[in-house]
Amino acid sequence: MLHKTRGIVFKTTDYSESSVVVQIFTEKFGLQSYIINGAKKPKAKISRNMLQPLHLVDMVVYHKSNGNVQRISELKNSPTLQTIPYDVIKSCIAIFLNEVLYKAVKQQTPDENIFDFIFNAIELLDHKTRGLANFHLLFLVQLTRYLGFYPHGKVAAEADYFDMKDGVFSNYKPDSLSYLSPPHTKNLYTLLKSNFGNIDDVKLSNDERRYLINKLLEYYAMHIEGFGNIRSHEVLEEVLG
């Protein structure tokens, strides 16, 4: 049976001399693997170039509820990314976000809320001209809302500490060894109160940004089984300077 669905490309892997298997986070079915025969051929109907990380797609797919690998009838980039593939900073941000998403988003069931968040964020990144330095930080913070470990606490605005183990702000130093202390607690709270429209107003030094991204990745690893290490943020930090 054929189904129409939007999708976000997560990872493409060579399958044979001319074919690939692509993992796509779909609006209708969650994360699915699709085999595309002939994708590496020069005149392929669905080419490997259309399947770059975080490319947005419209698809017509065959779907079997008990199938491990599905098949695609039609695929087109929609909308076609205008700047991310050609802008060094944006492409590095996209590579980093893609690595995080590949390790964090694994559900094979539909979740329109997280799909819409990711899809809209990629579109915003493609159109954005300012405030790029903190885009990935805000994305990570907001993504936790959909993954189930969004930072919270009644004293968040005045808190000196953020307990990473329990995900709460506190006025007292946590017993846990994993926590944020001033000024990083305030920086995290500032991000929580921000959105992609006013991210330009968030002012962080390079050192503060590097510290916070490492702590956020540590926070993810604590709350997502098998999350492991992320490497691409090191390249991103170099590009952001």
Coordinates of N, CA and C in Angstrom, one line a residue:
M1 N 0.8 -1.2 0.0 CA 0.0 0.0 0.0 C 0.9 1.2 0.0
L2 N 0.5 2.2 -0.8 CA 1.3 3.5 -0.9 C 0.8 4.5 0.1
H3 N 1.8 5.3 0.6 CA 1.5 6.3 1.6 C 2.3 7.5 1.2
K4 N 1.7 8.7 1.4 CA 2.5 10.0 1.3 C 2.9 10.4 2.7
T5 N 4.2 10.9 2.8 CA 4.7 11.4 4.0 C 5.9 12.3 3.8
R6 N 6.0 13.3 4.7 CA 7.2 14.1 4.7 C 8.3 13.3 5.5
G7 N 9.6 13.7 5.2 CA 10.7 13.1 5.9 C 11.9 14.0 6.1
I8 N 12.7 13.6 7.0 CA 14.0 14.2 7.3 C 15.1 13.2 7.2
V9 N 16.0 13.4 6.3 CA 17.1 12.4 6.1 C 18.1 12.4 7.3
F10 N 18.3 11.2 7.9 CA 19.3 11.1 9.0 C 20.6 10.5 8.5
K11 N 20.6 9.4 7.8 CA 21.8 8.8 7.4 C 21.7 7.9 6.2
T12 N 22.7 8.0 5.3 CA 22.7 7.2 4.1 C 23.9 6.3 4.1
T13 N 23.7 5.1 3.8 CA 24.8 4.1 3.9 C 24.8 3.3 2.5
D14 N 26.0 3.1 2.0 CA 26.2 2.3 0.8 C 25.7 0.9 1.0
Y15 N 24.9 0.4 0.1 CA 24.4 -1.0 0.3 C 25.0 -2.0 -0.7
S16 N 25.2 -1.5 -1.9 CA 25.9 -2.3 -3.0 C 26.6 -1.4 -3.9
E17 N 27.0 -1.9 -5.0 CA 27.8 -1.0 -6.0 C 27.0 0.2 -6.4
S18 N 25.7 0.0 -6.5 CA 24.8 1.1 -7.0 C 23.7 1.6 -6.1
S19 N 23.5 0.9 -5.0 CA 22.3 1.1 -4.1 C 22.7 1.7 -2.7
V20 N 21.8 2.2 -2.0 CA 22.0 2.7 -0.7 C 20.8 2.4 0.2
V21 N 21.1 2.4 1.5 CA 20.0 2.3 2.5 C 20.0 3.6 3.2
V22 N 18.9 4.3 3.3 CA 18.8 5.6 3.9 C 17.8 5.5 5.1
Q23 N 18.2 6.1 6.2 CA 17.4 6.2 7.4 C 16.7 7.6 7.4
I24 N 15.4 7.6 7.3 CA 14.7 8.8 7.3 C 13.6 8.9 8.4
F25 N 13.6 10.0 9.1 CA 12.6 10.2 10.2 C 11.4 10.8 9.5
T26 N 10.4 10.0 9.4 CA 9.2 10.3 8.7 C 8.1 10.9 9.6
E27 N 7.2 11.7 9.0 CA 6.1 12.2 9.8 C 5.1 11.2 10.1
K28 N 4.9 10.2 9.2 CA 3.8 9.2 9.4 C 4.2 7.9 10.1
F29 N 5.5 7.6 10.0 CA 5.9 6.3 10.5 C 7.1 6.3 11.5
G30 N 7.6 7.5 11.9 CA 8.8 7.6 12.7 C 10.0 7.3 11.9
L31 N 11.0 6.8 12.6 CA 12.3 6.5 11.9 C 12.2 5.2 11.1
Q32 N 12.5 5.2 9.8 CA 12.4 4.1 8.9 C 13.6 4.0 8.1
S33 N 14.0 2.7 7.7 CA 15.1 2.5 6.8 C 14.5 2.1 5.4
Y34 N 15.1 2.7 4.3 CA 14.6 2.5 3.0 C 15.8 2.1 2.1
I35 N 15.6 1.1 1.3 CA 16.6 0.7 0.3 C 16.2 1.4 -1.0
I36 N 17.2 2.0 -1.6 CA 17.0 2.7 -2.9 C 18.0 2.1 -3.9
N37 N 17.5 1.4 -4.8 CA 18.3 0.7 -5.9 C 18.7 1.8 -6.9
G38 N 20.0 1.7 -7.3 CA 20.5 2.6 -8.3 C 20.7 4.0 -8.0
A39 N 20.7 4.3 -6.7 CA 20.9 5.7 -6.2 C 22.2 6.3 -6.6
K40 N 23.2 5.5 -6.8 CA 24.6 6.0 -7.1 C 24.8 6.1 -8.6
K41 N 23.9 5.7 -9.4 CA 24.0 5.8 -10.9 C 23.9 7.2 -11.3
P42 N 24.6 7.6 -12.4 CA 24.5 9.0 -12.9 C 23.1 9.6 -13.2
K43 N 22.2 8.8 -13.7 CA 20.9 9.3 -14.0 C 19.8 8.7 -13.1
A44 N 20.2 8.5 -11.9 CA 19.2 7.9 -10.9 C 18.0 8.9 -10.7
K45 N 16.9 8.3 -10.6 CA 15.6 9.0 -10.3 C 15.7 9.6 -8.9
I46 N 16.2 8.8 -8.0 CA 16.5 9.3 -6.6 C 17.9 9.2 -6.4
S47 N 18.7 10.3 -6.5 CA 20.1 10.3 -6.4 C 20.6 10.4 -5.0
R48 N 21.9 10.0 -4.8 CA 22.5 10.1 -3.4 C 22.5 11.6 -3.0
N49 N 22.7 12.5 -3.9 CA 22.8 13.9 -3.6 C 21.5 14.4 -2.9
M50 N 20.4 13.8 -3.2 CA 19.1 14.2 -2.6 C 18.9 13.7 -1.2
L51 N 19.9 12.9 -0.8 CA 19.8 12.2 0.5 C 20.9 12.6 1.5
Q52 N 21.3 13.9 1.4 CA 22.3 14.4 2.3 C 21.7 14.6 3.7
P53 N 22.5 14.6 4.8 CA 22.0 14.8 6.2 C 21.1 16.0 6.3
L54 N 19.9 15.7 6.9 CA 18.9 16.8 7.3 C 18.2 17.4 6.1
H55 N 18.4 16.8 4.9 CA 17.6 17.2 3.7 C 16.1 16.9 4.0
L56 N 15.3 17.8 3.6 CA 13.8 17.6 3.8 C 13.2 17.1 2.6
V57 N 12.3 16.1 2.7 CA 11.8 15.4 1.6 C 10.3 15.2 1.7
D58 N 9.6 15.1 0.5 CA 8.3 14.6 0.3 C 8.4 13.2 -0.3
M59 N 7.7 12.2 0.2 CA 7.9 10.9 -0.3 C 6.5 10.2 -0.5
V60 N 6.5 9.2 -1.5 CA 5.5 8.2 -1.6 C 6.2 6.9 -1.3
V61 N 5.7 6.2 -0.3 CA 6.4 5.0 0.2 C 5.5 3.8 0.2
Y62 N 6.1 2.6 0.1 CA 5.5 1.4 0.4 C 5.8 1.1 1.9
H63 N 4.8 0.8 2.7 CA 5.0 0.5 4.1 C 4.4 -0.8 4.6
K64 N 5.3 -1.6 5.2 CA 4.8 -2.8 5.8 C 5.1 -2.7 7.3
S65 N 4.1 -2.9 8.1 CA 4.2 -2.7 9.6 C 5.3 -3.6 10.2
N66 N 5.5 -4.7 9.6 CA 6.5 -5.7 10.1 C 7.8 -5.7 9.3
G67 N 8.0 -4.7 8.5 CA 9.2 -4.7 7.6 C 10.3 -4.0 8.2
N68 N 11.5 -4.5 8.1 CA 12.7 -3.9 8.6 C 13.3 -2.8 7.7
V69 N 13.2 -3.1 6.4 CA 13.6 -2.2 5.3 C 12.4 -2.0 4.4
Q70 N 12.1 -0.7 4.2 CA 11.0 -0.3 3.3 C 11.5 0.1 2.0
R71 N 10.5 0.5 1.1 CA 10.9 0.9 -0.2 C 10.2 2.2 -0.6
I72 N 10.8 3.0 -1.4 CA 10.3 4.3 -1.8 C 9.8 4.3 -3.2
S73 N 8.6 4.8 -3.5 CA 8.1 4.9 -4.9 C 8.6 6.2 -5.5
E74 N 8.4 7.3 -4.7 CA 8.8 8.7 -5.2 C 9.4 9.5 -4.1
L75 N 10.3 10.3 -4.4 CA 11.0 11.2 -3.5 C 11.4 12.5 -4.1
K76 N 11.2 13.6 -3.5 CA 11.7 14.9 -3.9 C 12.1 15.7 -2.7
N77 N 13.1 16.6 -2.9 CA 13.5 17.5 -1.8 C 12.4 18.6 -1.8
S78 N 11.8 18.8 -0.6 CA 10.8 19.8 -0.4 C 10.7 20.2 1.0
P79 N 11.0 21.5 1.3 CA 11.6 22.5 0.4 C 13.1 22.1 0.2
T80 N 13.6 22.6 -1.0 CA 15.0 22.4 -1.3 C 15.8 23.4 -0.4
L81 N 16.8 22.9 0.3 CA 17.6 23.8 1.1 C 18.5 24.7 0.2
Q82 N 18.4 26.0 0.6 CA 19.0 27.0 -0.3 C 20.4 27.4 0.2
T83 N 20.7 27.4 1.5 CA 21.9 27.9 2.0 C 22.7 26.9 2.8
I84 N 22.1 25.9 3.5 CA 22.8 25.0 4.4 C 23.9 24.2 3.7
P85 N 23.7 23.7 2.5 CA 24.7 23.0 1.8 C 25.9 23.8 1.4
Y86 N 25.8 25.1 1.3 CA 26.8 26.0 0.7 C 27.4 26.9 1.7
D87 N 26.9 27.1 2.9 CA 27.4 27.9 4.0 C 28.2 27.1 5.0
V88 N 29.4 27.4 5.2 CA 30.3 26.6 6.0 C 29.8 26.5 7.4
I89 N 29.4 27.6 8.0 CA 28.9 27.6 9.4 C 27.6 26.7 9.5
K90 N 26.6 27.0 8.6 CA 25.4 26.3 8.6 C 25.5 24.8 8.3
S91 N 26.4 24.5 7.4 CA 26.6 23.0 7.1 C 27.3 22.3 8.3
C92 N 28.2 23.0 9.1 CA 28.8 22.4 10.3 C 27.7 22.2 11.4
I93 N 26.8 23.2 11.5 CA 25.7 23.1 12.5 C 24.8 21.9 12.1
A94 N 24.5 21.8 10.8 CA 23.7 20.7 10.4 C 24.3 19.3 10.6
I95 N 25.6 19.2 10.4 CA 26.3 18.0 10.6 C 26.2 17.6 12.1
F96 N 26.4 18.6 12.9 CA 26.4 18.4 14.4 C 25.0 18.0 14.8
L97 N 24.0 18.7 14.4 CA 22.6 18.4 14.8 C 22.2 17.0 14.3
N98 N 22.6 16.7 13.1 CA 22.3 15.4 12.5 C 22.9 14.2 13.3
E99 N 24.2 14.4 13.8 CA 24.8 13.4 14.6 C 24.0 13.2 15.9
V100 N 23.6 14.3 16.5 CA 22.8 14.2 17.8 C 21.5 13.5 17.5
L101 N 20.8 14.0 16.5 CA 19.5 13.4 16.2 C 19.6 11.9 15.9
Y102 N 20.6 11.5 15.2 CA 20.8 10.1 14.8 C 20.9 9.2 16.0
K103 N 21.5 9.8 17.1 CA 21.7 9.0 18.3 C 20.6 9.2 19.3
A104 N 19.8 10.2 19.2 CA 18.8 10.5 20.2 C 17.3 10.2 19.8
V105 N 17.0 10.2 18.5 CA 15.7 10.0 18.0 C 15.6 8.6 17.3
K106 N 15.0 7.7 18.0 CA 15.0 6.3 17.5 C 13.7 5.6 17.3
Q107 N 12.6 6.4 17.7 CA 11.3 5.8 17.7 C 10.8 5.4 16.3
Q108 N 10.2 4.3 16.1 CA 9.7 3.8 14.8 C 8.2 3.9 14.8
T109 N 7.7 4.9 15.6 CA 6.3 5.2 15.6 C 6.1 6.7 15.3
P110 N 5.0 7.1 14.8 CA 4.8 8.6 14.5 C 4.8 9.4 15.7
D111 N 5.5 10.6 15.6 CA 5.5 11.6 16.7 C 5.5 13.0 16.0
E112 N 4.3 13.5 15.7 CA 4.2 14.7 14.9 C 4.9 15.9 15.6
N113 N 4.8 15.9 16.9 CA 5.4 17.1 17.6 C 6.9 17.2 17.4
I114 N 7.6 16.1 17.6 CA 9.1 16.2 17.5 C 9.4 16.3 16.0
F115 N 8.6 15.7 15.1 CA 8.9 15.8 13.7 C 8.7 17.3 13.3
D116 N 7.7 18.0 13.7 CA 7.4 19.3 13.3 C 8.5 20.2 13.9
F117 N 8.9 20.0 15.1 CA 10.0 20.8 15.7 C 11.3 20.7 14.9
I118 N 11.7 19.5 14.5 CA 13.0 19.3 13.8 C 12.8 19.9 12.4
F119 N 11.7 19.6 11.7 CA 11.5 20.1 10.3 C 11.5 21.6 10.3
N120 N 10.8 22.2 11.2 CA 10.7 23.7 11.2 C 12.1 24.3 11.6
A121 N 12.8 23.7 12.5 CA 14.1 24.2 12.9 C 15.1 24.2 11.7
I122 N 15.1 23.1 10.9 CA 16.0 23.1 9.8 C 15.6 24.2 8.8
E123 N 14.3 24.4 8.5 CA 13.9 25.5 7.7 C 14.4 26.8 8.2
L124 N 14.3 27.0 9.5 CA 14.7 28.3 10.1 C 16.2 28.5 9.9
L125 N 17.0 27.4 10.1 CA 18.4 27.5 10.0 C 18.8 27.9 8.5
D126 N 18.0 27.3 7.6 CA 18.3 27.6 6.2 C 18.1 29.0 5.8
H127 N 17.1 29.7 6.5 CA 16.7 31.1 6.2 C 17.4 32.1 7.0
K128 N 18.0 31.6 8.1 CA 18.6 32.6 9.1 C 19.8 33.2 8.6
T129 N 20.0 34.5 9.0 CA 21.2 35.2 8.6 C 22.0 35.7 9.8
R130 N 21.4 35.7 11.0 CA 22.0 36.2 12.2 C 21.8 35.2 13.3
G131 N 22.6 35.3 14.4 CA 22.4 34.5 15.6 C 22.8 33.0 15.4
L132 N 23.6 32.7 14.5 CA 24.0 31.3 14.2 C 24.8 30.7 15.3
A133 N 25.6 31.5 16.0 CA 26.6 31.0 16.9 C 25.9 30.2 18.1
N134 N 24.7 30.5 18.4 CA 24.0 29.8 19.5 C 22.9 28.9 19.0
F135 N 22.7 28.8 17.7 CA 21.5 28.1 17.2 C 21.6 26.6 17.7
H136 N 22.7 26.0 17.7 CA 22.8 24.6 18.0 C 22.5 24.4 19.5
L137 N 22.9 25.3 20.3 CA 22.6 25.3 21.8 C 21.1 25.3 22.1
L138 N 20.5 26.3 21.4 CA 19.0 26.4 21.6 C 18.3 25.2 21.1
F139 N 18.8 24.6 20.0 CA 18.2 23.4 19.4 C 18.2 22.3 20.4
L140 N 19.4 22.1 21.0 CA 19.6 21.0 22.0 C 18.7 21.1 23.2
V141 N 18.6 22.4 23.7 CA 17.8 22.6 24.9 C 16.3 22.4 24.5
Q142 N 15.9 22.9 23.4 CA 14.4 22.7 23.1 C 14.1 21.2 22.7
L143 N 15.1 20.5 22.1 CA 14.8 19.1 21.8 C 14.5 18.3 23.0
T144 N 15.1 18.6 24.2 CA 14.9 17.8 25.4 C 13.5 17.8 25.8
R145 N 12.7 18.8 25.4 CA 11.3 18.9 25.7 C 10.6 17.7 25.1
Y146 N 11.0 17.3 23.9 CA 10.3 16.2 23.2 C 10.9 14.8 23.5
L147 N 12.1 14.8 24.1 CA 12.8 13.6 24.5 C 12.5 13.2 26.0
G148 N 11.9 14.1 26.7 CA 11.5 13.7 28.1 C 12.4 14.2 29.2
F149 N 13.4 15.0 29.0 CA 14.2 15.5 30.1 C 14.5 17.0 30.0
Y150 N 13.4 17.7 29.7 CA 13.5 19.2 29.7 C 13.8 19.7 31.1
P151 N 14.8 20.6 31.2 CA 15.2 21.2 32.5 C 14.0 21.9 33.1
H152 N 13.9 21.8 34.4 CA 12.7 22.4 35.1 C 13.1 22.8 36.6
G153 N 12.2 23.4 37.3 CA 12.5 23.7 38.7 C 11.8 25.1 39.0
K154 N 11.2 25.2 40.2 CA 10.5 26.4 40.6 C 11.4 27.6 40.7
V155 N 12.7 27.4 41.0 CA 13.6 28.5 41.3 C 14.5 28.7 40.1
A156 N 14.1 28.3 38.9 CA 15.0 28.3 37.8 C 15.6 29.7 37.6
A157 N 14.8 30.8 37.7 CA 15.3 32.1 37.4 C 16.3 32.6 38.3
E158 N 16.3 32.1 39.6 CA 17.3 32.6 40.6 C 18.3 31.6 41.0
A159 N 18.2 30.4 40.4 CA 19.0 29.2 40.8 C 20.5 29.5 40.5
D160 N 21.3 28.9 41.4 CA 22.8 29.0 41.3 C 23.3 27.7 40.6
Y161 N 22.5 26.6 40.7 CA 23.0 25.3 40.2 C 21.9 24.6 39.3
F162 N 22.4 23.8 38.4 CA 21.5 22.9 37.7 C 22.0 21.5 37.9
D163 N 21.1 20.7 38.5 CA 21.5 19.3 38.7 C 21.2 18.5 37.4
M164 N 22.2 18.0 36.8 CA 22.1 17.3 35.5 C 21.5 15.9 35.7
K165 N 21.7 15.3 36.8 CA 21.2 14.0 37.1 C 19.6 14.0 37.1
D166 N 19.1 15.0 37.8 CA 17.6 15.0 38.0 C 17.0 16.0 37.1
G167 N 17.8 16.8 36.4 CA 17.2 17.8 35.4 C 16.5 19.0 36.1
V168 N 17.0 19.4 37.3 CA 16.3 20.5 38.0 C 17.3 21.6 38.4
F169 N 16.7 22.8 38.4 CA 17.5 23.9 39.0 C 17.4 23.9 40.5
S170 N 18.4 24.4 41.1 CA 18.4 24.4 42.6 C 19.3 25.5 43.2
N171 N 18.9 26.0 44.3 CA 19.7 27.0 45.0 C 20.9 26.4 45.8
Y172 N 20.9 25.0 45.9 CA 21.9 24.3 46.7 C 22.7 23.4 45.8
K173 N 24.0 23.3 46.1 CA 24.9 22.5 45.3 C 24.4 21.0 45.4
P174 N 24.2 20.4 44.2 CA 23.7 19.0 44.2 C 24.7 18.0 44.8
D175 N 24.2 16.9 45.3 CA 25.1 15.8 45.7 C 25.7 15.1 44.5
S176 N 25.1 15.2 43.4 CA 25.6 14.6 42.2 C 26.9 15.4 41.8
L177 N 27.8 14.7 41.0 CA 29.0 15.3 40.6 C 28.8 16.0 39.2
S178 N 27.6 15.8 38.6 CA 27.3 16.4 37.4 C 26.3 17.6 37.5
Y179 N 26.8 18.8 37.4 CA 25.9 19.9 37.6 C 26.5 21.2 37.0
L180 N 25.7 22.2 36.8 CA 26.2 23.5 36.3 C 26.2 24.4 37.5
S181 N 27.2 25.3 37.6 CA 27.3 26.3 38.6 C 27.4 27.7 37.9
P182 N 27.3 28.8 38.7 CA 27.4 30.1 38.0 C 28.7 30.3 37.2
P183 N 28.7 31.0 36.1 CA 27.6 31.6 35.4 C 26.8 30.7 34.5
H184 N 27.2 29.5 34.4 CA 26.7 28.6 33.4 C 25.2 28.3 33.6
T185 N 24.8 28.2 34.9 CA 23.4 28.0 35.2 C 22.5 29.1 34.6
K186 N 23.0 30.3 34.8 CA 22.2 31.4 34.2 C 22.2 31.4 32.7
N187 N 23.3 31.0 32.1 CA 23.3 30.9 30.6 C 22.3 29.8 30.1
L188 N 22.2 28.7 30.8 CA 21.2 27.7 30.5 C 19.8 28.2 30.6
Y189 N 19.6 28.9 31.7 CA 18.2 29.5 31.9 C 17.9 30.5 30.8
T190 N 18.9 31.3 30.4 CA 18.7 32.3 29.3 C 18.2 31.6 28.0
L191 N 18.9 30.4 27.7 CA 18.5 29.7 26.5 C 17.1 29.1 26.7
L192 N 16.7 28.7 27.9 CA 15.4 28.1 28.1 C 14.3 29.1 27.8
K193 N 14.6 30.4 28.1 CA 13.6 31.5 27.9 C 13.7 32.1 26.5
S194 N 14.6 31.6 25.7 CA 14.8 32.1 24.3 C 14.1 31.3 23.3
N195 N 14.0 31.8 22.1 CA 13.5 31.1 21.0 C 14.3 31.4 19.7
F196 N 14.0 30.8 18.6 CA 14.8 31.0 17.4 C 14.7 32.4 16.9
G197 N 13.6 33.1 17.3 CA 13.4 34.4 16.8 C 14.2 35.5 17.5
N198 N 14.6 35.2 18.8 CA 15.4 36.2 19.5 C 16.7 35.6 20.0
I199 N 17.2 34.5 19.3 CA 18.4 33.9 19.7 C 19.6 34.9 19.5
D200 N 19.4 35.8 18.6 CA 20.5 36.8 18.3 C 20.8 37.6 19.6
D201 N 19.9 37.7 20.5 CA 20.1 38.6 21.7 C 20.8 37.8 22.8
V202 N 21.1 36.5 22.6 CA 21.8 35.7 23.6 C 23.3 36.0 23.4
K203 N 23.9 36.5 24.4 CA 25.4 36.8 24.3 C 26.2 35.8 25.2
L204 N 27.0 35.0 24.5 CA 27.8 34.1 25.2 C 29.2 34.2 24.6
S205 N 30.2 34.1 25.5 CA 31.6 34.1 25.0 C 31.9 32.7 24.4
N206 N 33.0 32.6 23.6 CA 33.4 31.4 23.0 C 33.6 30.3 24.1
D207 N 34.2 30.7 25.2 CA 34.5 29.8 26.3 C 33.2 29.3 26.9
E208 N 32.3 30.2 27.2 CA 31.0 29.8 27.8 C 30.2 28.9 26.8
R209 N 30.3 29.2 25.5 CA 29.6 28.3 24.6 C 30.2 26.9 24.5
R210 N 31.5 26.9 24.5 CA 32.2 25.5 24.5 C 31.9 24.7 25.8
Y211 N 31.9 25.4 26.9 CA 31.6 24.7 28.2 C 30.1 24.2 28.2
L212 N 29.2 25.0 27.7 CA 27.8 24.7 27.8 C 27.5 23.5 26.8
I213 N 28.1 23.5 25.6 CA 27.8 22.5 24.6 C 28.3 21.1 25.2
N214 N 29.5 21.1 25.8 CA 30.0 19.9 26.4 C 29.1 19.4 27.5
K215 N 28.6 20.3 28.3 CA 27.7 19.9 29.4 C 26.4 19.4 28.9
L216 N 25.9 20.0 27.9 CA 24.6 19.6 27.3 C 24.7 18.2 26.7
L217 N 25.9 17.9 26.0 CA 26.1 16.6 25.5 C 26.2 15.6 26.6
E218 N 26.9 16.0 27.7 CA 26.9 15.1 28.9 C 25.5 14.8 29.4
Y219 N 24.7 15.9 29.4 CA 23.3 15.8 29.9 C 22.6 14.8 29.0
Y220 N 22.7 14.9 27.7 CA 22.1 13.9 26.8 C 22.5 12.5 27.1
A221 N 23.8 12.3 27.3 CA 24.4 11.0 27.5 C 23.9 10.4 28.8
M222 N 23.6 11.2 29.8 CA 23.0 10.7 31.0 C 21.6 10.2 30.9
H223 N 20.9 10.8 29.9 CA 19.4 10.5 29.9 C 19.0 9.7 28.7
I224 N 19.9 9.4 27.8 CA 19.6 8.6 26.6 C 20.6 7.4 26.6
E225 N 20.0 6.2 26.7 CA 20.8 5.0 26.7 C 21.5 4.8 25.4
G226 N 22.8 4.6 25.4 CA 23.6 4.3 24.2 C 23.9 5.6 23.4
F227 N 23.8 6.7 24.0 CA 24.0 8.0 23.3 C 25.5 8.1 22.8
G228 N 26.4 7.7 23.7 CA 27.8 7.7 23.4 C 28.4 9.1 23.2
N229 N 29.5 9.2 22.5 CA 30.2 10.4 22.3 C 29.9 11.1 20.9
I230 N 29.8 12.4 21.0 CA 29.6 13.2 19.8 C 30.9 13.9 19.4
R231 N 31.3 13.8 18.1 CA 32.6 14.3 17.7 C 32.5 15.6 16.9
S232 N 31.4 15.8 16.2 CA 31.3 16.9 15.2 C 31.3 18.2 15.9
H233 N 31.0 18.3 17.2 CA 30.9 19.6 17.8 C 32.3 20.3 17.9
E234 N 33.4 19.4 17.8 CA 34.7 20.0 17.9 C 35.0 20.8 16.6
V235 N 34.6 20.2 15.5 CA 34.8 21.0 14.2 C 33.9 22.2 14.2
L236 N 32.7 22.1 14.7 CA 31.8 23.3 14.8 C 32.4 24.4 15.6
E237 N 33.0 24.0 16.8 CA 33.6 25.0 17.7 C 34.7 25.8 17.0
E238 N 35.5 25.0 16.2 CA 36.6 25.7 15.5 C 36.1 26.6 14.5
V239 N 35.0 26.3 13.7 CA 34.4 27.1 12.7 C 33.8 28.4 13.3
L240 N 33.2 28.2 14.5 CA 32.6 29.4 15.2 C 33.6 30.3 15.8
G241 N 34.8 29.7 16.0 CA 35.9 30.5 16.5 C 35.9 30.8 18.0

